[in-house]
Coordinates of C-alpha atoms in Angstrom, one line a residue:
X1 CA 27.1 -0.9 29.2
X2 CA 24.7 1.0 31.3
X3 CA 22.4 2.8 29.3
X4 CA 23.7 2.2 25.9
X5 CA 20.7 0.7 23.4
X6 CA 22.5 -1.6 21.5
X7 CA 20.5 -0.7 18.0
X8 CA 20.7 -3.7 15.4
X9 CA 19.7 -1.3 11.8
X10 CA 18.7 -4.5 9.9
X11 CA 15.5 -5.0 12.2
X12 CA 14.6 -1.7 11.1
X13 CA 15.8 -2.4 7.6
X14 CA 13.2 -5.6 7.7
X15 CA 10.5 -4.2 10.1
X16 CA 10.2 -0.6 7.7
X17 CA 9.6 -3.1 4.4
X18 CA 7.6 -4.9 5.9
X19 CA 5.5 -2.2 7.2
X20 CA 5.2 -0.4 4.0
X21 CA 4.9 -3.1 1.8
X22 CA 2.1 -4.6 4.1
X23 CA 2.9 -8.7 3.3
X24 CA 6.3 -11.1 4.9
X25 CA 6.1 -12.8 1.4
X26 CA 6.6 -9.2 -0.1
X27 CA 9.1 -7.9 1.9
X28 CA 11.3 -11.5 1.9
X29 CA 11.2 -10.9 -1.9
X30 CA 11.8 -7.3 -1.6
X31 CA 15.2 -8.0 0.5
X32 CA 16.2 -11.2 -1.1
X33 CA 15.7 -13.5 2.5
X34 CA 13.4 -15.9 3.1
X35 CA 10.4 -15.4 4.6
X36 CA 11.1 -17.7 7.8
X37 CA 13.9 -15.1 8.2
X38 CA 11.7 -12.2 8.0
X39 CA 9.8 -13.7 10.6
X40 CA 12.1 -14.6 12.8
X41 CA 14.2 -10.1 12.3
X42 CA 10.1 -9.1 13.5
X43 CA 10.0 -11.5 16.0
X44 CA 13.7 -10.3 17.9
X45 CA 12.8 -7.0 17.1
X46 CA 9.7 -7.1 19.0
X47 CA 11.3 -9.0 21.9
X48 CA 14.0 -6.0 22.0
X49 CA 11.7 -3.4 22.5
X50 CA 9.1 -5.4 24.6
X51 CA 6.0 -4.9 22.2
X52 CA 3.6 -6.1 19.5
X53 CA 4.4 -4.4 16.3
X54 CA 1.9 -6.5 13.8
X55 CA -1.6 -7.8 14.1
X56 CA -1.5 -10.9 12.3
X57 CA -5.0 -12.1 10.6
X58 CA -4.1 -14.7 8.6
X59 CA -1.8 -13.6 5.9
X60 CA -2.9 -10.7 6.1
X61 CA -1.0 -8.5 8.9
X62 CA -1.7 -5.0 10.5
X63 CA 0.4 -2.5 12.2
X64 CA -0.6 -2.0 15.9
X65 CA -0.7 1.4 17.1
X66 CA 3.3 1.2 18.8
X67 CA 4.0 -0.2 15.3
X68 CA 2.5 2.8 13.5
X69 CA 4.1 5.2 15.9
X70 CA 7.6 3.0 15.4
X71 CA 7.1 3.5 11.5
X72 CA 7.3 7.5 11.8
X73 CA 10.6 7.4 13.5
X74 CA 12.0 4.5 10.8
X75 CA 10.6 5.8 8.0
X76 CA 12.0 9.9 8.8
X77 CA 15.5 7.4 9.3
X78 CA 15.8 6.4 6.4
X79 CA 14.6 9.4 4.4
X80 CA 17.3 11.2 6.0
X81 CA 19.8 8.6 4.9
X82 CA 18.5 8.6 1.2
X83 CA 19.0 12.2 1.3
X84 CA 22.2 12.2 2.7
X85 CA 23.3 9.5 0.0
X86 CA 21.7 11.5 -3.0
X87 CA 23.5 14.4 -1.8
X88 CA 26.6 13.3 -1.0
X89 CA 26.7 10.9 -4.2
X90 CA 26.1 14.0 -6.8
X91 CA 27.3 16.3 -5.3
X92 CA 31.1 14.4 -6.1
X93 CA 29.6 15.0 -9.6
X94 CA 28.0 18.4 -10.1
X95 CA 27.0 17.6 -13.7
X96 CA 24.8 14.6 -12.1
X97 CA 23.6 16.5 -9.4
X98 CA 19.4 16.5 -9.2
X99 CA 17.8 19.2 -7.2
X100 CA 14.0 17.6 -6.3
X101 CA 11.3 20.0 -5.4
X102 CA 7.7 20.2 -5.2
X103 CA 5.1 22.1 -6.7
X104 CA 1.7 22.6 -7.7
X105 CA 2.1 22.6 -11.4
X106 CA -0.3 25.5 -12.0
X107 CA 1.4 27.9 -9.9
X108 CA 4.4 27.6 -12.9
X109 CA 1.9 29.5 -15.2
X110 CA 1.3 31.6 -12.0
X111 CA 4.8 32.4 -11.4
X112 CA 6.7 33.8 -14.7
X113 CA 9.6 34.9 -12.6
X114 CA 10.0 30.8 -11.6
X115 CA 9.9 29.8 -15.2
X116 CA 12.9 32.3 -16.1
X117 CA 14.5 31.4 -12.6
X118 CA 14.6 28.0 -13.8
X119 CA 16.3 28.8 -17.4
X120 CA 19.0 30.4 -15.5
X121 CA 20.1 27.7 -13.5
X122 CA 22.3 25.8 -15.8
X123 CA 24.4 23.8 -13.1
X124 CA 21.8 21.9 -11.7
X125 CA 19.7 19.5 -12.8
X126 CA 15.7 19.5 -11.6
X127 CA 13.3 17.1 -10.7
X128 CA 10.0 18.8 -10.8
X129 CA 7.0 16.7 -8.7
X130 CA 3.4 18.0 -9.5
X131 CA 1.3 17.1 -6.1
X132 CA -1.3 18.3 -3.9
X133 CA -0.8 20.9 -1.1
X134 CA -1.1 18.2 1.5
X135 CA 1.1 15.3 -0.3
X136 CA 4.0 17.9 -0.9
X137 CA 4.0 19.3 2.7
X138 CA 4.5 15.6 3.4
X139 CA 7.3 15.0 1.3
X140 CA 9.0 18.0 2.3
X141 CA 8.6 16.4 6.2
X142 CA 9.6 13.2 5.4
X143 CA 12.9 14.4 3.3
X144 CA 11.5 13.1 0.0
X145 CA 12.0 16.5 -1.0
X146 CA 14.2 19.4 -0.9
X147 CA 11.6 22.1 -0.9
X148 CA 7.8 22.8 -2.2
X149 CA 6.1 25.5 -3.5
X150 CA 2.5 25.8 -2.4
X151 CA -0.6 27.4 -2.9
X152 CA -2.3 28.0 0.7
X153 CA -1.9 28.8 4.3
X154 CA 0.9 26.8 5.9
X155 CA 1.2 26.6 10.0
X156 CA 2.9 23.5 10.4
X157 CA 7.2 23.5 11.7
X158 CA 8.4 23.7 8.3
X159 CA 10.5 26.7 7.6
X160 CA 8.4 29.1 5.5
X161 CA 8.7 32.1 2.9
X162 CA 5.7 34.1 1.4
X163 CA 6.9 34.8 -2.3
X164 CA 4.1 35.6 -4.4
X165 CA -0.1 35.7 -3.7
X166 CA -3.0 34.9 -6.4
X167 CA -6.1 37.0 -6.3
X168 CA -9.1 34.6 -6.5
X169 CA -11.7 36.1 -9.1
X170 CA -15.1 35.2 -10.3
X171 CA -14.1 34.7 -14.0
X172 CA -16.9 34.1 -17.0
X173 CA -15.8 33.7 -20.6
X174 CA -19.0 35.2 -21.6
X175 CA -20.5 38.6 -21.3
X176 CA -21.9 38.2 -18.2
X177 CA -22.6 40.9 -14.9
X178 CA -22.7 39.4 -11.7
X179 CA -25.1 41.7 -9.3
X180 CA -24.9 41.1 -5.2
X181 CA -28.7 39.1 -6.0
X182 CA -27.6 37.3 -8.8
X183 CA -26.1 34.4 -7.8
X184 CA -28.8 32.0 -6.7
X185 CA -29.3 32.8 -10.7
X186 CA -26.0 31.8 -12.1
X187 CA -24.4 28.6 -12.8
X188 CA -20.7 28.3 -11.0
X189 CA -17.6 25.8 -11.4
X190 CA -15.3 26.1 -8.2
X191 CA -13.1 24.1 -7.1
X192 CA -14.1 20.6 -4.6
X193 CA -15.4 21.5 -1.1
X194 CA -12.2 19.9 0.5
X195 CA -10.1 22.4 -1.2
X196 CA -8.9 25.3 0.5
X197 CA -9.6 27.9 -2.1
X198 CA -12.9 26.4 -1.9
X199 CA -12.7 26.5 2.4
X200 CA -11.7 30.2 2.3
X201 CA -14.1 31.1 -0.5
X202 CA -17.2 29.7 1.6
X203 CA -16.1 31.9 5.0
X204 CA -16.1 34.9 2.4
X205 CA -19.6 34.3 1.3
X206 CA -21.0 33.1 4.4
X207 CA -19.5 36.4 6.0
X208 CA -21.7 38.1 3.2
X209 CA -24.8 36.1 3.6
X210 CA -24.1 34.2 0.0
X211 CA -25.2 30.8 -0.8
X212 CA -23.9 29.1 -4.1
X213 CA -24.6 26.0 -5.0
X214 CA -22.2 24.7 -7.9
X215 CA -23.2 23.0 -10.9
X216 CA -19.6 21.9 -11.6
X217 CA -16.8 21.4 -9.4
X218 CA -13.0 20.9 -10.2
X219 CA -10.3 19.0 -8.3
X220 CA -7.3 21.2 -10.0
X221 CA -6.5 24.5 -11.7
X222 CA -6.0 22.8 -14.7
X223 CA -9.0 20.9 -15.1
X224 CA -10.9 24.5 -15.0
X225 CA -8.3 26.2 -17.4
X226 CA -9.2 23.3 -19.8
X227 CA -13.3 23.9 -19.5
X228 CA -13.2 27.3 -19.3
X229 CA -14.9 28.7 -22.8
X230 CA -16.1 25.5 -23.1
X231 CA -18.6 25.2 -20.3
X232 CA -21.8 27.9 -19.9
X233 CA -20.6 29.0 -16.0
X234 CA -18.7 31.3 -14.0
X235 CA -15.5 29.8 -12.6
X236 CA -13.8 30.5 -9.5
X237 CA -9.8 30.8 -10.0
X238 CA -7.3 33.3 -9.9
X239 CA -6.9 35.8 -12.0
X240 CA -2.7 35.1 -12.4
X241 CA -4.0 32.0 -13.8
X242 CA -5.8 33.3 -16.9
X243 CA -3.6 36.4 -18.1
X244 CA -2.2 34.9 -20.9
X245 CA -5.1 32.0 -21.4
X246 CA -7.5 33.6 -23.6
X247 CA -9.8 36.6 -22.8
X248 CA -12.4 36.4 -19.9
X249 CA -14.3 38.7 -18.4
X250 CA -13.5 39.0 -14.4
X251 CA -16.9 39.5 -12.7
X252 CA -16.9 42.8 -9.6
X253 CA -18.2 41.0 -7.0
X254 CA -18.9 44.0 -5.0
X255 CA -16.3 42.9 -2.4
X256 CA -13.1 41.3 -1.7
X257 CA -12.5 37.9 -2.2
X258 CA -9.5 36.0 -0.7
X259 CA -6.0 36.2 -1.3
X260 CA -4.1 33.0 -1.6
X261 CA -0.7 33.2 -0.4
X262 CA 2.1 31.6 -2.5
X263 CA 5.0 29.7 -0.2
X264 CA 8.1 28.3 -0.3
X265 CA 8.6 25.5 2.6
X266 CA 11.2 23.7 3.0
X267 CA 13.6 22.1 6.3
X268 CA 16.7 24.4 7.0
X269 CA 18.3 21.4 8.6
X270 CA 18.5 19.1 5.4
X271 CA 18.2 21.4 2.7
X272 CA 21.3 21.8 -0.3
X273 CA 23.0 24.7 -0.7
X274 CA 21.8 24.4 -4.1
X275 CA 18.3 24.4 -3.0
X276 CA 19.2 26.9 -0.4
X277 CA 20.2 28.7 -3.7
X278 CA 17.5 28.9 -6.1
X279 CA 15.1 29.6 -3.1
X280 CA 17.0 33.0 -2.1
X281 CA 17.0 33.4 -6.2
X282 CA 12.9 33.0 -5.8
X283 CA 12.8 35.1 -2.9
X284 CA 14.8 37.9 -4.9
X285 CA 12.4 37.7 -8.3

């Protein structure tokens, strides 16, 4: 049979456990096999594609660079077959059915139209997963999730929809006037330099000849929402975020700071018609 691969699934099946879970002993246990056995699956599956998979050191093993490209391919396998099981399984059963999807959970407080969107939808059952921008574009690749919501610039393959924007605002709970000289003066909390608000924020102020240095720095929305009255500073966040959190004075900067687009992304191929469903329903509010 001329060009036919004949594929055996259970080397995958022993190769992707034993990749993630890092250990034989692990995986063995993990599958119910022995470990001999788990051996012996990696060692016909590297003979059948002609390459070294693991490093072994010890007990310890490590995936060699064709074993790390291998587990890409594997691993979008069998997230494509978990998705098609979920789907298939609930969807016999419409009252069981779980729609998954991603999102910042800050951007709920952001987004009053998604809160109502959500009360609506009676015939579906949701799975919310509060993540990072970059975990959730992950998941979203690797099938793990229907669709994300996300705060930020997005240019990767995923299919994309701009629904909302937040305005980012220099925000103070106190009295306090911010002048174009004052800020080597002021204290600031902004968000961690490897954030993008915080990436887009510094081209703003390096654009205007503006240096801050900030006494506090926050790794989520939420962690400045809960300091903010609390802490003698300025904070950097949007303004969406604090309309109905309390009264703060939003500081005229004397020129525009960035906008922060809001986007759906999700895979066209793989989504539900459900989730197909309440995006349009986003899209629409």
């Amino acid at each position: 049979l001329r060009g036919i691969i004949m594929i055996d699934f259970n080397y995958y099946k022993v190769f992707y456990y034993v990749a993630k879970l890092g250990n034989f002993s692990l995986a063995a246990k993990e599958l119910g096999v022995s470990q001999p056995a788990i051996s012996y699956t990696i060692s016909e599956l590297e003979k059948s594609i002609s390459t070294t998979l693991f490093i072994r050191r010890g007990k310890k093993i490590e995936l060699t660079k064709t074993g790390k490209d291998l587990l890409e391919y594997v691993e979008d396998s069998f997230n494509t077959l978990k998705m098609a099981e979920q789907t298939l399984f609930h969807k016999s059963t419409i009252e069981n059915y779980r729609l998954t999807f991603g999102i910042q959970s800050y951007l709920i407080n952001a987004l009053a139209s998604l809160k109502e969107q959500l009360k609506l939808s009676h015939n579906v059952n949701f799975k919310i997963l509060d993540d990072n921008f970059d975990n959730l574009i992950k998941k979203v690749e690797n099938k793990e999730l229907e669709f994300a919501i996300i705060a930020g610039t997005y240019l990767g393959k995923l299919n994309k929809i701009e629904v909302a924007t937040l305005h980012m605002q220099f925000v103070s709970s106190k009295d306090k006037q911010l002048k174009d000289d004052d800020f080597s003066k002021c204290i600031f909390a902004m968000p961690l330099a490897t954030t993008q608000a915080r990436k887009e924020l510094n081209k703003t102020l390096l654009k205007n000849n503006i240096q801050i240095e900030p006494k506090y720095e926050f790794n989520s929305n939420q962690v400045a929402l809960s300091l903010m009255g609390k802490v003698d500073a300025i904070f950097y966040i949007a303004k969406e975020l604090i309309q109905n959190h309390g009264q703060f004075n939003i500081i005229d900067t004397k020129f525009e700071l960035p906008i922060i687009p809001i986007n759906v992304v999700y895979n066209e191929k793989y989504i539900s018609s459900e989730g197909k469903e309440l995006i349009d329903s986003i899209i629409k509010q």
